[in-house]
Coordinates of C-alpha atoms in Angstrom, one line a residue:
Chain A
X1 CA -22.2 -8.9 -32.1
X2 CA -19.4 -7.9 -34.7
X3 CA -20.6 -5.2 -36.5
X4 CA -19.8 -7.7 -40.1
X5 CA -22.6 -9.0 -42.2
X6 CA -22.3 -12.5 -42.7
X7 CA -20.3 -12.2 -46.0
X8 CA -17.8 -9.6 -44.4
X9 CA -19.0 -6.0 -45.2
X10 CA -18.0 -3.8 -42.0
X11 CA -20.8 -2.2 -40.9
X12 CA -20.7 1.2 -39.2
X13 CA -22.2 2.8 -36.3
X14 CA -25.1 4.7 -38.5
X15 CA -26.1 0.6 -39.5
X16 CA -26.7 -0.8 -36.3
X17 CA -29.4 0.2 -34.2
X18 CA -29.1 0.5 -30.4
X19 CA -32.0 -0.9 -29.2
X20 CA -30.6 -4.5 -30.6
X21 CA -29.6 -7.4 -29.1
X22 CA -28.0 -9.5 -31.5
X23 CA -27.0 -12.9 -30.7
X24 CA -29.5 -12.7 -27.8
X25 CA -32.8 -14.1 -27.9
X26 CA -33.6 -13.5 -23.9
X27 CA -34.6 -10.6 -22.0
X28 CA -33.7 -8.8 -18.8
X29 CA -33.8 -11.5 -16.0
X30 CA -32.5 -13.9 -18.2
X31 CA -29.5 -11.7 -18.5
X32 CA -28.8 -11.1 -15.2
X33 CA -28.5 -14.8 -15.2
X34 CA -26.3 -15.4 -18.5
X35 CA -23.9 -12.6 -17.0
X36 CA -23.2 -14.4 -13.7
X37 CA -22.9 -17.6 -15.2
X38 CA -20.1 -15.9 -17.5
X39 CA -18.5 -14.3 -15.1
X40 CA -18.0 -17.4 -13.8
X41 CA -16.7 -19.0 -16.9
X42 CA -14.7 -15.4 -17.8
X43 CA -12.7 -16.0 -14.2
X44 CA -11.7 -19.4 -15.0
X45 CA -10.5 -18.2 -18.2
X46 CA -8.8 -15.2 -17.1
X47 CA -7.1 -17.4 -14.3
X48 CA -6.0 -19.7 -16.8
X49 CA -4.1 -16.7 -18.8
X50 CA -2.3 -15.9 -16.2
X51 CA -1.0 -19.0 -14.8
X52 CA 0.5 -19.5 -18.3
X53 CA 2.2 -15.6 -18.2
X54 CA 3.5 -16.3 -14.7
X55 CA 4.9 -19.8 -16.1
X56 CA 5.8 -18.6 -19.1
X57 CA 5.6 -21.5 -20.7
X58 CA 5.3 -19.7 -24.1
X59 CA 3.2 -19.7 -27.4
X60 CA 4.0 -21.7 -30.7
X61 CA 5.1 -18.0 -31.5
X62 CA 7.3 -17.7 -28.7
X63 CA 5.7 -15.3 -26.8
X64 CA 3.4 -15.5 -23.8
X65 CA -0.1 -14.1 -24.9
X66 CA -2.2 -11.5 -23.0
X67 CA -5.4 -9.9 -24.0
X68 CA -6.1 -6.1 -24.7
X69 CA -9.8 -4.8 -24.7
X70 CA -10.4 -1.3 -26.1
X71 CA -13.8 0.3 -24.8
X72 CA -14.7 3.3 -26.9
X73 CA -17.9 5.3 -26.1
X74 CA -20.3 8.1 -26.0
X75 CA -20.6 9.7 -22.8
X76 CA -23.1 7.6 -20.6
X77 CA -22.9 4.7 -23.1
X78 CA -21.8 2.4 -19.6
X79 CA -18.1 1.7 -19.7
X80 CA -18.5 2.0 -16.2
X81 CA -21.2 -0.4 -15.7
X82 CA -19.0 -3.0 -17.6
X83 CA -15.4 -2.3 -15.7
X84 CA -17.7 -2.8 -12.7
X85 CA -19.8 -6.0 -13.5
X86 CA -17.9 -7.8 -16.6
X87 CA -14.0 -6.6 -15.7
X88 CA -14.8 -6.8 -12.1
X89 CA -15.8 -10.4 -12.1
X90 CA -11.8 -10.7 -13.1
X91 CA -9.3 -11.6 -10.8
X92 CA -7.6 -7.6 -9.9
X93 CA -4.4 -9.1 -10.0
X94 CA -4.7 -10.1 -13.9
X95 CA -6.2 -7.1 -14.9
X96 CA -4.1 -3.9 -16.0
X97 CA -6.7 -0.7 -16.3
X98 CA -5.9 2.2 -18.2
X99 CA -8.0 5.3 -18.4
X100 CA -7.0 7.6 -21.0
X101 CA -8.6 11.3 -20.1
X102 CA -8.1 14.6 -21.6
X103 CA -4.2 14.3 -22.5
X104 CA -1.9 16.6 -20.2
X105 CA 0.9 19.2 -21.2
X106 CA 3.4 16.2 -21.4
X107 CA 1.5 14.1 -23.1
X108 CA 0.5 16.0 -26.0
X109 CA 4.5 17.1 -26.2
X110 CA 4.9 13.5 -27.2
X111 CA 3.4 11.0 -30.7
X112 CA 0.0 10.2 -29.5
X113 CA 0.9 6.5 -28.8
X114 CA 3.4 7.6 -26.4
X115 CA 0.9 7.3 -23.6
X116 CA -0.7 4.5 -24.5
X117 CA 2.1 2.2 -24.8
X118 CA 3.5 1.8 -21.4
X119 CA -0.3 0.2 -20.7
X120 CA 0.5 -2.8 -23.4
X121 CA -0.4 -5.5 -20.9
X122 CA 2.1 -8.0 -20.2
X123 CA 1.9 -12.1 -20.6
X124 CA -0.8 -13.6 -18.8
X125 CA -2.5 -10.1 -18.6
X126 CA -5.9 -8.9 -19.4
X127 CA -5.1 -4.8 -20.3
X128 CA -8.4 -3.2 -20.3
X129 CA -8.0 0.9 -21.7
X130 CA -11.3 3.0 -20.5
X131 CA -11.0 5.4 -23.8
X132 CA -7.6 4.7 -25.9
X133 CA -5.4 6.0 -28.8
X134 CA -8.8 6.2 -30.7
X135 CA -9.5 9.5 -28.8
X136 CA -7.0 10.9 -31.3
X137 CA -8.6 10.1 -34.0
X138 CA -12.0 10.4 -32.7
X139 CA -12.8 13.8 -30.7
X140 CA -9.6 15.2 -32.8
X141 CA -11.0 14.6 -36.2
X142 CA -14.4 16.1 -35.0
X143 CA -13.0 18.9 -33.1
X144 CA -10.5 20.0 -35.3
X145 CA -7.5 19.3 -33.3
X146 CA -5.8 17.8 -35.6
X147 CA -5.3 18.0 -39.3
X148 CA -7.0 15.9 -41.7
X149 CA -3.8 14.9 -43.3
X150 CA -2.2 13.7 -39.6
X151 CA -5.6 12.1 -38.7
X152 CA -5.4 10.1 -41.9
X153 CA -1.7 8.9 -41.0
X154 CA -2.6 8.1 -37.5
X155 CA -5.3 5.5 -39.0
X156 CA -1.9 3.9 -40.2
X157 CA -0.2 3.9 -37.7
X158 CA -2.7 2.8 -35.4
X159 CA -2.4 -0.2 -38.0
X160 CA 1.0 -1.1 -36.9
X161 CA 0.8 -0.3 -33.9
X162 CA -1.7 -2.9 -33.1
X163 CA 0.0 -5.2 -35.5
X164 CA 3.3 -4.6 -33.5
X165 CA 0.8 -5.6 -30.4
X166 CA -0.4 -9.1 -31.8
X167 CA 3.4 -9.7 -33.4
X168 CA 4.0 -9.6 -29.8
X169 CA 1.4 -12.0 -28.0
X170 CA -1.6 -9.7 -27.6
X171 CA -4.9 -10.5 -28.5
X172 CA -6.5 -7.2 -29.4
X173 CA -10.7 -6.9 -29.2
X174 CA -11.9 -2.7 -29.6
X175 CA -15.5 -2.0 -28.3
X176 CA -17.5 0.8 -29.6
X177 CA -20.8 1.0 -26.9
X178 CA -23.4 2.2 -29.4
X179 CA -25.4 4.4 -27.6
X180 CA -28.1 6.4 -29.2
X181 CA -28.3 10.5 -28.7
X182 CA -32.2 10.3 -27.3
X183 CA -31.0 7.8 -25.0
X184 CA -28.3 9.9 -23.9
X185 CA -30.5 12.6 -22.7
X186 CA -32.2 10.5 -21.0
X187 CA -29.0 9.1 -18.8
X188 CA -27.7 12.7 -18.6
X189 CA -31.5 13.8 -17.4
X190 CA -31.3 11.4 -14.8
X191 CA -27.8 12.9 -13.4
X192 CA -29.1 15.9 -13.0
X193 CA -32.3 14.6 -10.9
X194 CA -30.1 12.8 -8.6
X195 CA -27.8 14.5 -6.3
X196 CA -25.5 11.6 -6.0
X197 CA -25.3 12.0 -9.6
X198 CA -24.1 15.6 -9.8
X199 CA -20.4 14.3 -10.0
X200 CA -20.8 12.5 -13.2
X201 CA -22.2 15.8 -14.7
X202 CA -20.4 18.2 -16.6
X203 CA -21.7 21.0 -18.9
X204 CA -19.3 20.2 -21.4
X205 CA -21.7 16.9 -22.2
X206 CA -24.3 18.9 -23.6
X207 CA -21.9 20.9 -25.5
X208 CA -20.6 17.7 -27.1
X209 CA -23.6 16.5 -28.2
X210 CA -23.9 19.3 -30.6
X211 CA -21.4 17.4 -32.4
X212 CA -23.2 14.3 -32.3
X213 CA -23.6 13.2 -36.3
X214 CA -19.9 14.5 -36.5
X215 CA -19.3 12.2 -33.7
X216 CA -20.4 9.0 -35.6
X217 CA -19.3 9.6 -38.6
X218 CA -15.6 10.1 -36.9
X219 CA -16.6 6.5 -35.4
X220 CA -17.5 5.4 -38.9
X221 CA -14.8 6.2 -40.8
X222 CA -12.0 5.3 -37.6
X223 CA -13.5 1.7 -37.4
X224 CA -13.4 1.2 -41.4
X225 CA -9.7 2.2 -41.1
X226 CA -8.9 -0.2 -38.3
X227 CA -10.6 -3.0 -38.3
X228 CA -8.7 -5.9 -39.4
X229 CA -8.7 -9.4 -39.0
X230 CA -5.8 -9.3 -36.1
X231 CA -7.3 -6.0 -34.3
X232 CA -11.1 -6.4 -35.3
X233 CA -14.1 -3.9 -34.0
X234 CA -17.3 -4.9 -32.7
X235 CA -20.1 -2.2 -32.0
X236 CA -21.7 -3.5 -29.2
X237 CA -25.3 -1.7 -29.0
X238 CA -25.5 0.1 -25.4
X239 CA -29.6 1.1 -25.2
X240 CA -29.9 -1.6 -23.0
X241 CA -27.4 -1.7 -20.2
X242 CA -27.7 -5.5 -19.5
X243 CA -27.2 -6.4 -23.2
X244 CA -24.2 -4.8 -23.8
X245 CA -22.7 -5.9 -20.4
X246 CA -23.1 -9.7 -21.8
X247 CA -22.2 -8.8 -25.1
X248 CA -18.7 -7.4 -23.9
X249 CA -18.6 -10.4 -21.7
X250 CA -18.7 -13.1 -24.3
X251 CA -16.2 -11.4 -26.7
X252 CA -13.8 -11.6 -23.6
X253 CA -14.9 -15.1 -22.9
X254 CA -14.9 -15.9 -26.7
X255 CA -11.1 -14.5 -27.3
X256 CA -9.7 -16.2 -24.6
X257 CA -10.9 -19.6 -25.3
X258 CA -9.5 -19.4 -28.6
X259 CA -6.3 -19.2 -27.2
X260 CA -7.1 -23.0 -26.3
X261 CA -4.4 -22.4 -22.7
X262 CA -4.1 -25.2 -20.6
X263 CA -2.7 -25.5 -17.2
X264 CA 1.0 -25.3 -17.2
X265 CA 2.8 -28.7 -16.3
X266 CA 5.0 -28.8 -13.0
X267 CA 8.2 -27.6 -13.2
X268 CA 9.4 -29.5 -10.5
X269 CA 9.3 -32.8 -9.1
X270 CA 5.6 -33.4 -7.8
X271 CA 6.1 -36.7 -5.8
X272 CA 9.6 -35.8 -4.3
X273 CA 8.0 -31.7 -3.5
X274 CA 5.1 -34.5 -1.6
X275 CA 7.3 -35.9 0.7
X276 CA 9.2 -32.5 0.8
X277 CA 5.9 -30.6 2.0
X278 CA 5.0 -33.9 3.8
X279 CA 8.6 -33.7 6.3
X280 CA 8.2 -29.6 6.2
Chain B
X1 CA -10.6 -7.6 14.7
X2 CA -7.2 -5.3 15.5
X3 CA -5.0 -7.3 17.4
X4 CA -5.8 -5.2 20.8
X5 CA -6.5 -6.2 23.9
X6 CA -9.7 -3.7 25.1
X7 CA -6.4 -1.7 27.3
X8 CA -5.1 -1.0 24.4
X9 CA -2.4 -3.6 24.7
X10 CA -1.0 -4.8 21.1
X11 CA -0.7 -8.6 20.4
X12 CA 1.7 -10.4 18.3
X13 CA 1.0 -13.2 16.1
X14 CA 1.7 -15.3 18.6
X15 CA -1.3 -14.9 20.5
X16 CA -3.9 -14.2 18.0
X17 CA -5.1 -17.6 17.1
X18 CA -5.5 -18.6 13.3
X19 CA -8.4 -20.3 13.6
X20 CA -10.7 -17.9 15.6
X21 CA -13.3 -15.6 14.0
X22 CA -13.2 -12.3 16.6
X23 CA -16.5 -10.3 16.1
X24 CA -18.4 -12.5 13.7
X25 CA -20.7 -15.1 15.7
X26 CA -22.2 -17.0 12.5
X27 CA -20.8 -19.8 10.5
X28 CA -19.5 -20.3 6.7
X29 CA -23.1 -20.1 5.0
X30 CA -24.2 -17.3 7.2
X31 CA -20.4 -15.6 6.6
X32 CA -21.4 -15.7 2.4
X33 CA -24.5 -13.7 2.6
X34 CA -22.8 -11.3 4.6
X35 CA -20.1 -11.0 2.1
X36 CA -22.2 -10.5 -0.3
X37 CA -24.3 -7.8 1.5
X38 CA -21.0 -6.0 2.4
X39 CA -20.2 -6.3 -1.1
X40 CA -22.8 -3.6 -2.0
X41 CA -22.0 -1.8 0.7
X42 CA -18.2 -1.3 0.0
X43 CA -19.4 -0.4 -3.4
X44 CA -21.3 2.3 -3.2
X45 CA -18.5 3.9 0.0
X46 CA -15.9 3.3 -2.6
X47 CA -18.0 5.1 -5.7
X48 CA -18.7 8.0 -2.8
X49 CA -14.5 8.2 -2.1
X50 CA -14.2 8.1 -5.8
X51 CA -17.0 11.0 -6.6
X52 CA -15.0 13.4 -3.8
X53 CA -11.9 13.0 -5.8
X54 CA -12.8 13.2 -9.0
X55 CA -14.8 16.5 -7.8
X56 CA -11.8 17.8 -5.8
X57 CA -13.9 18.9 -2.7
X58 CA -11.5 19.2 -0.4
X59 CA -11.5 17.9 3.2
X60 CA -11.4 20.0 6.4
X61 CA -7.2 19.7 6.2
X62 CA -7.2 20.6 2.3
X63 CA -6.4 17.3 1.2
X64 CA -8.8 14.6 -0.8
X65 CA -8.9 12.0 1.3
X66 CA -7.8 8.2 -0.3
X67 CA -7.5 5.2 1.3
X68 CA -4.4 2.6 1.6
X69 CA -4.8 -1.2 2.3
X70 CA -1.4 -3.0 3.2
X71 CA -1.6 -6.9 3.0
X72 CA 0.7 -8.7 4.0
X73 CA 0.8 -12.6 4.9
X74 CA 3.0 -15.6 4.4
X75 CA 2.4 -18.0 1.2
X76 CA -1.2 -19.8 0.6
X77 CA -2.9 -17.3 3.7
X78 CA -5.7 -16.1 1.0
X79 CA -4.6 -13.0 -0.5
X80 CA -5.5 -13.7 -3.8
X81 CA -9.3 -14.6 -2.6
X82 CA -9.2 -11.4 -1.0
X83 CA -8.5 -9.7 -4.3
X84 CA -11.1 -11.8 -6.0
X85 CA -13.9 -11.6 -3.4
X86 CA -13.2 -8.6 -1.3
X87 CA -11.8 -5.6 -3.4
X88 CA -13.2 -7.1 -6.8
X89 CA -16.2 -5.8 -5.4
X90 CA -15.1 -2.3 -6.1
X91 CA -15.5 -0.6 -9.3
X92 CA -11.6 -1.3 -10.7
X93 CA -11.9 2.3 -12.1
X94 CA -11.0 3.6 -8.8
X95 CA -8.4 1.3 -7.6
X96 CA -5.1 1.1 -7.6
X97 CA -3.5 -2.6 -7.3
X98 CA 0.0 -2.8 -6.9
X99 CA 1.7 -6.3 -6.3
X100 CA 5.1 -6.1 -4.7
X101 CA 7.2 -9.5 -5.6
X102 CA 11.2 -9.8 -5.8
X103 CA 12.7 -6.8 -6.0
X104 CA 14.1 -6.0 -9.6
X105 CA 18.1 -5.1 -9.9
X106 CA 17.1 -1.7 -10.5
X107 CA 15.0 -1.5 -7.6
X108 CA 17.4 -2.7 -5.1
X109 CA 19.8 -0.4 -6.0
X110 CA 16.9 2.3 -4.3
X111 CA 16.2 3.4 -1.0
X112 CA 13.3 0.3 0.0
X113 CA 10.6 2.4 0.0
X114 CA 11.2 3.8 -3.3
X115 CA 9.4 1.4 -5.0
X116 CA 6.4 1.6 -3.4
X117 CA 6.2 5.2 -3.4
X118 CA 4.5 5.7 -7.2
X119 CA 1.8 3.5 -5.7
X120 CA 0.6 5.8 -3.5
X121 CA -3.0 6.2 -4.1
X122 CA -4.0 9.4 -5.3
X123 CA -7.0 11.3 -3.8
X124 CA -10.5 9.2 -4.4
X125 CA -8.8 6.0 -5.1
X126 CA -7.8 2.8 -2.8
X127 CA -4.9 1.5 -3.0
X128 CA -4.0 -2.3 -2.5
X129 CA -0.8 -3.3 -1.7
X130 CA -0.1 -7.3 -2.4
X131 CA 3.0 -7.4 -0.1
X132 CA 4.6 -3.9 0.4
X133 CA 7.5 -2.4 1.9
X134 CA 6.7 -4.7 5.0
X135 CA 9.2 -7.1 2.9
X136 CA 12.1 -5.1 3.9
X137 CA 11.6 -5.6 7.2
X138 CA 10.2 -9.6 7.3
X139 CA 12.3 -11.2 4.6
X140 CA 15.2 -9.2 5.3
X141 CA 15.3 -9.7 8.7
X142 CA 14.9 -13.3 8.7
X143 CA 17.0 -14.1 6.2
X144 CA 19.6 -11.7 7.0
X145 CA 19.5 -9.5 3.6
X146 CA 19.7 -6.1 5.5
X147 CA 21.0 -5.5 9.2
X148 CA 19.9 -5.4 11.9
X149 CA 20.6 -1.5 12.6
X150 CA 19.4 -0.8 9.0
X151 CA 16.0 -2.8 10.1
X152 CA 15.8 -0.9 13.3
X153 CA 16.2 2.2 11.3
X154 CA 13.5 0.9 8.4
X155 CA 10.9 0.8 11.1
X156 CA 11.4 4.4 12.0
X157 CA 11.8 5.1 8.3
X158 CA 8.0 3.2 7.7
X159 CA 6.6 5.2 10.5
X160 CA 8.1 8.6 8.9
X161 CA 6.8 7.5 4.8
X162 CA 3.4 6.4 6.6
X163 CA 2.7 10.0 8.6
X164 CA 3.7 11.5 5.5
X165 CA 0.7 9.4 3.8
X166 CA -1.6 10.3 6.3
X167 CA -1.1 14.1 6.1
X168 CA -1.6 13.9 2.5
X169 CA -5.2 13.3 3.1
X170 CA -4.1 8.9 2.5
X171 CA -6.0 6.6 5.2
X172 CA -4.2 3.6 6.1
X173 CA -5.0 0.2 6.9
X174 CA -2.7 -2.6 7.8
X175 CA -4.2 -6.3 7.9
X176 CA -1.8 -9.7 8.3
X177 CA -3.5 -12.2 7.1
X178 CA -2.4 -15.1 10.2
X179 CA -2.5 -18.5 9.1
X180 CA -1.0 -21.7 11.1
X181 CA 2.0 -23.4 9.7
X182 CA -0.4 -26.8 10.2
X183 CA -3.0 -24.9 7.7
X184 CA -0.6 -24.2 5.3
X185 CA 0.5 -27.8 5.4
X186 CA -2.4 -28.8 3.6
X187 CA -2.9 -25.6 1.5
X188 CA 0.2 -26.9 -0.5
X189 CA -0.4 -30.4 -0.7
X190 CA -3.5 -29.4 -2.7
X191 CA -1.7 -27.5 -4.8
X192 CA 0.7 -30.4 -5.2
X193 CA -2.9 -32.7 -5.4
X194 CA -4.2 -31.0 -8.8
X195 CA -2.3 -30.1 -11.8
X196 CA -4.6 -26.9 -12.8
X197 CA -2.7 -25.5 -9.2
X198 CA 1.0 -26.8 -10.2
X199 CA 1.4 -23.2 -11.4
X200 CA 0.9 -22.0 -7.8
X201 CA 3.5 -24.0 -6.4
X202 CA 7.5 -23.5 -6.1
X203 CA 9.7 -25.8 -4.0
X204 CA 10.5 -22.3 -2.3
X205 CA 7.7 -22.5 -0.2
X206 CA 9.0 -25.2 1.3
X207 CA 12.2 -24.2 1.9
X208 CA 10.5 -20.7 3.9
X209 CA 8.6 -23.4 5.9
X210 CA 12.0 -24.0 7.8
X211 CA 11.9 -20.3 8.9
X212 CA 8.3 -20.2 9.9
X213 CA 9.2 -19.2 13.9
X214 CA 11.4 -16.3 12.6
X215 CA 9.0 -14.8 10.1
X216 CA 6.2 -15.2 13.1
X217 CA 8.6 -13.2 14.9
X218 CA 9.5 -10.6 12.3
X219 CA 6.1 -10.4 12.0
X220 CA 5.5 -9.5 15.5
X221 CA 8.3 -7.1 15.8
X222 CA 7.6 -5.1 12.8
X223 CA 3.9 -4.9 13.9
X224 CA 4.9 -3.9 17.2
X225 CA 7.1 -0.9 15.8
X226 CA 5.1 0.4 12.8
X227 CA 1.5 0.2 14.9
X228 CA 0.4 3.7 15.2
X229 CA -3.1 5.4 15.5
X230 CA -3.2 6.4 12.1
X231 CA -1.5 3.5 10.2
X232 CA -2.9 1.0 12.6
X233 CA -1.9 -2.7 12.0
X234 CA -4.4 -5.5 12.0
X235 CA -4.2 -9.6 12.6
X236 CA -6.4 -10.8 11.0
X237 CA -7.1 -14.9 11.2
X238 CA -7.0 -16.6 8.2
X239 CA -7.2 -20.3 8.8
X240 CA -11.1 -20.1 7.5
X241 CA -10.6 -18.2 4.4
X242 CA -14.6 -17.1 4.3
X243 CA -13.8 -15.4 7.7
X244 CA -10.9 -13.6 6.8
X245 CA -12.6 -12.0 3.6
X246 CA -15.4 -10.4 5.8
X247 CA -12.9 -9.2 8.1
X248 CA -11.3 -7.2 5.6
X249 CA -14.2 -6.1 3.8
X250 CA -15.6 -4.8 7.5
X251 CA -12.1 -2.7 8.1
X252 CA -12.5 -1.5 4.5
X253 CA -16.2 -0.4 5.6
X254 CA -15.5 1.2 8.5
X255 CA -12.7 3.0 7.2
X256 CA -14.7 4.3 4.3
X257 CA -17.4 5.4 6.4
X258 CA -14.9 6.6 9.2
X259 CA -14.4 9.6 6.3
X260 CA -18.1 10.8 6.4
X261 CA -18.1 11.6 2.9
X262 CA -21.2 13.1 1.0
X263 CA -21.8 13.7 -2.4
X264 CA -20.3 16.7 -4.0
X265 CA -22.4 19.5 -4.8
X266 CA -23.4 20.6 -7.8
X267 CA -20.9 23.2 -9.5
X268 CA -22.5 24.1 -12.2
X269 CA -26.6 25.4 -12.3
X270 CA -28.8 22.5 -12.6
X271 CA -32.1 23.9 -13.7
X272 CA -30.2 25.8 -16.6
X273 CA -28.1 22.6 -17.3
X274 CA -31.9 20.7 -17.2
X275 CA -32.9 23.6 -19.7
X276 CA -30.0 22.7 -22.0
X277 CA -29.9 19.1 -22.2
X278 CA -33.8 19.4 -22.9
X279 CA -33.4 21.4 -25.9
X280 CA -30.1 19.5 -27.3

């Protein structure tokens, strides 16, 4: 699903088309069926990361890993869909969420990582950021909030920044949910035909959409900066809900088996804590 | 499933009985489908709590109401699977896990309930609290870290902090997850039986083993002093873990629907808005 052609040329948004399933041959049902099996598999996985953080039995780097996902998005592209039924299958207690909103007054008083930082998830912990740094590079660039100078600098230092991240035992994967604009209108149509979908409304959706080619190429030019072989990209196409949920799903499950954990030995005597228990 | 006799009477640990299943006729099989009925349920209760905060509507006392879940229990009584199976049904979006372990050096040089305070739940969200300040008036109390006029004057000081919850528009629930000393027994020696559980064992739960009586009475006393109307405790049986996840998921339920929310109204003109996103 990594937005690479096979001999490495990145490819961005404008190049993959949202109706796709790559890597998928099945359909619907079928789906629904791959993504409980995973969630399955993702569990065990996720359980395993975290018995090694709370052992701390440490990397051949020395540190204890943990695992950062990125979800970047269109409005109505489905992050929630996959915090609910790809994160959710995830054990609560492993998983540190992060929603990044409009910034407040403090935060934009501070260097746009400032926020972001104290969400670095610790060993044995699957960090998982609803919108991210990116935001200030994305809506920033397109809206003007920002110089073009400063928006090319923050592409840097979002470089080290993750670098910093994986020096330190993260596993970073970023997620763009490739939505296209029809099908947008479509998910914002059915909002406002359903009153229990009045909340996730706002005018200001239709207002952004104005902005939509700006949007993309912002996406374009933000993933060729930062996608690296430590931090890579991957735009998972989002026209079909149940794709991209098994998409995201088996980048999880594919990152954390190639951490290749196992179970932490005993730190303690296993017979003697037998007859221990056994008396008890 | 509260602890109450039908006068009203509170019980203590001591005579709820680990192994029952209060309220729920069926067996384990029948116990899974209704798991994973309430599942749906608790979703869509939760997404409604979550849509009334997000919207800021504003109960009849001017406060968005959230919703608090204390759990509290002694080693191997299931409140991981209740994490997994029980709030993992709710979109992680809008809920707030908090995990109390040992207190930090920085932390117990706080007032006890400092700690827990930032994990309030803000309005829309539930909170979950894995332990709580409860530990400052079971651990301490049994193994003598505070005294005993400084517990007496906790309890009063956890009644005070959890009226102050409530009229911030914060629903609480209480749960102890009761489990036999018998039934932990042989929740350890399978942890001690297979090495991919090794991780979850520590020859300190042993050594609390010896002080089971006095945390069964800590238990009771602190339940006795901190069960009020509207931060009501509840003992929940936990010697059949399938049991014990319904329970909670029912409280959460009926605590959710005890709010009667609806879904906010629109605030902006939805025709217009229909005419808009038509012509974007």
């Amino acid at each position: 699903m990594r937005a690479r052609t096979p001999d490495g040329v990145l490819l961005g948004p404008a190049e993959v088309d949202p109706d796709a399933k790559p890597g998928y041959p099945g359909g619907k049902a079928e789906g629904e069926a791959t993504l409980a099996a995973g969630a399955e598999r993702l569990a065990q996985l996720q359980e395993l990361l975290y018995a090694n953080g709370v052992a701390g039995t440490g990397t051949a780097a020395g540190h204890d890993p943990s695992l950062l996902l990125v979800i970047q998005a269109m409005d109505t592209a489905g992050k929630g869909g996959i915090m609910r039924h790809v994160v959710g299958a995830m054990d609560p207690q492993g998983v540190q969420d992060a929603a990044f909103k409009a910034p407040t007054d403090e935060e934009k008083a501070h260097h746009f990582l400032w926020r972001v930082r104290p969400h670095v998830p610790q060993a044995g912990f699957v960090g998982v950021w609803d919108r991210s740094h990116y935001e200030d590079v994305l809506i920033h660039r397109v809206r003007g909030l920002t110089s073009l100078p400063e928006i090319e600098q923050r592409y840097a230092e979002i470089r080290d920044f993750e670098q910093e991240l994986v020096a330190g035992g993260t596993r970073i994967l970023k997620v763009m949910l490739h939505l296209s604009k029809d099908e947008q209108q479509g998910r914002l149509a059915e909002r406002l035909d359903r009153p229990d979908k009045f909340w996730k409304y706002s005018p200001t959706d239709v207002d952004e959409r104005a902005y939509w080619d700006e949007y993309m190429e912002a996406y374009g030019i933000a993933i060729a900066q930062t996608d690296t072989d430590h931090a890579p990209w991957y735009i998972v196409p989002a026209n079909r809900k149940w794709y991209s949920r098994i998409a995201v799903q088996e980048l999880l499950i594919g990152a954390l088996e190639d951490l290749d954990l196992e179970w932490p030995p005993a730190d303690f005597d296993v017979d003697a804590e037998k007859r221990r228990l056994a008396a008890s």
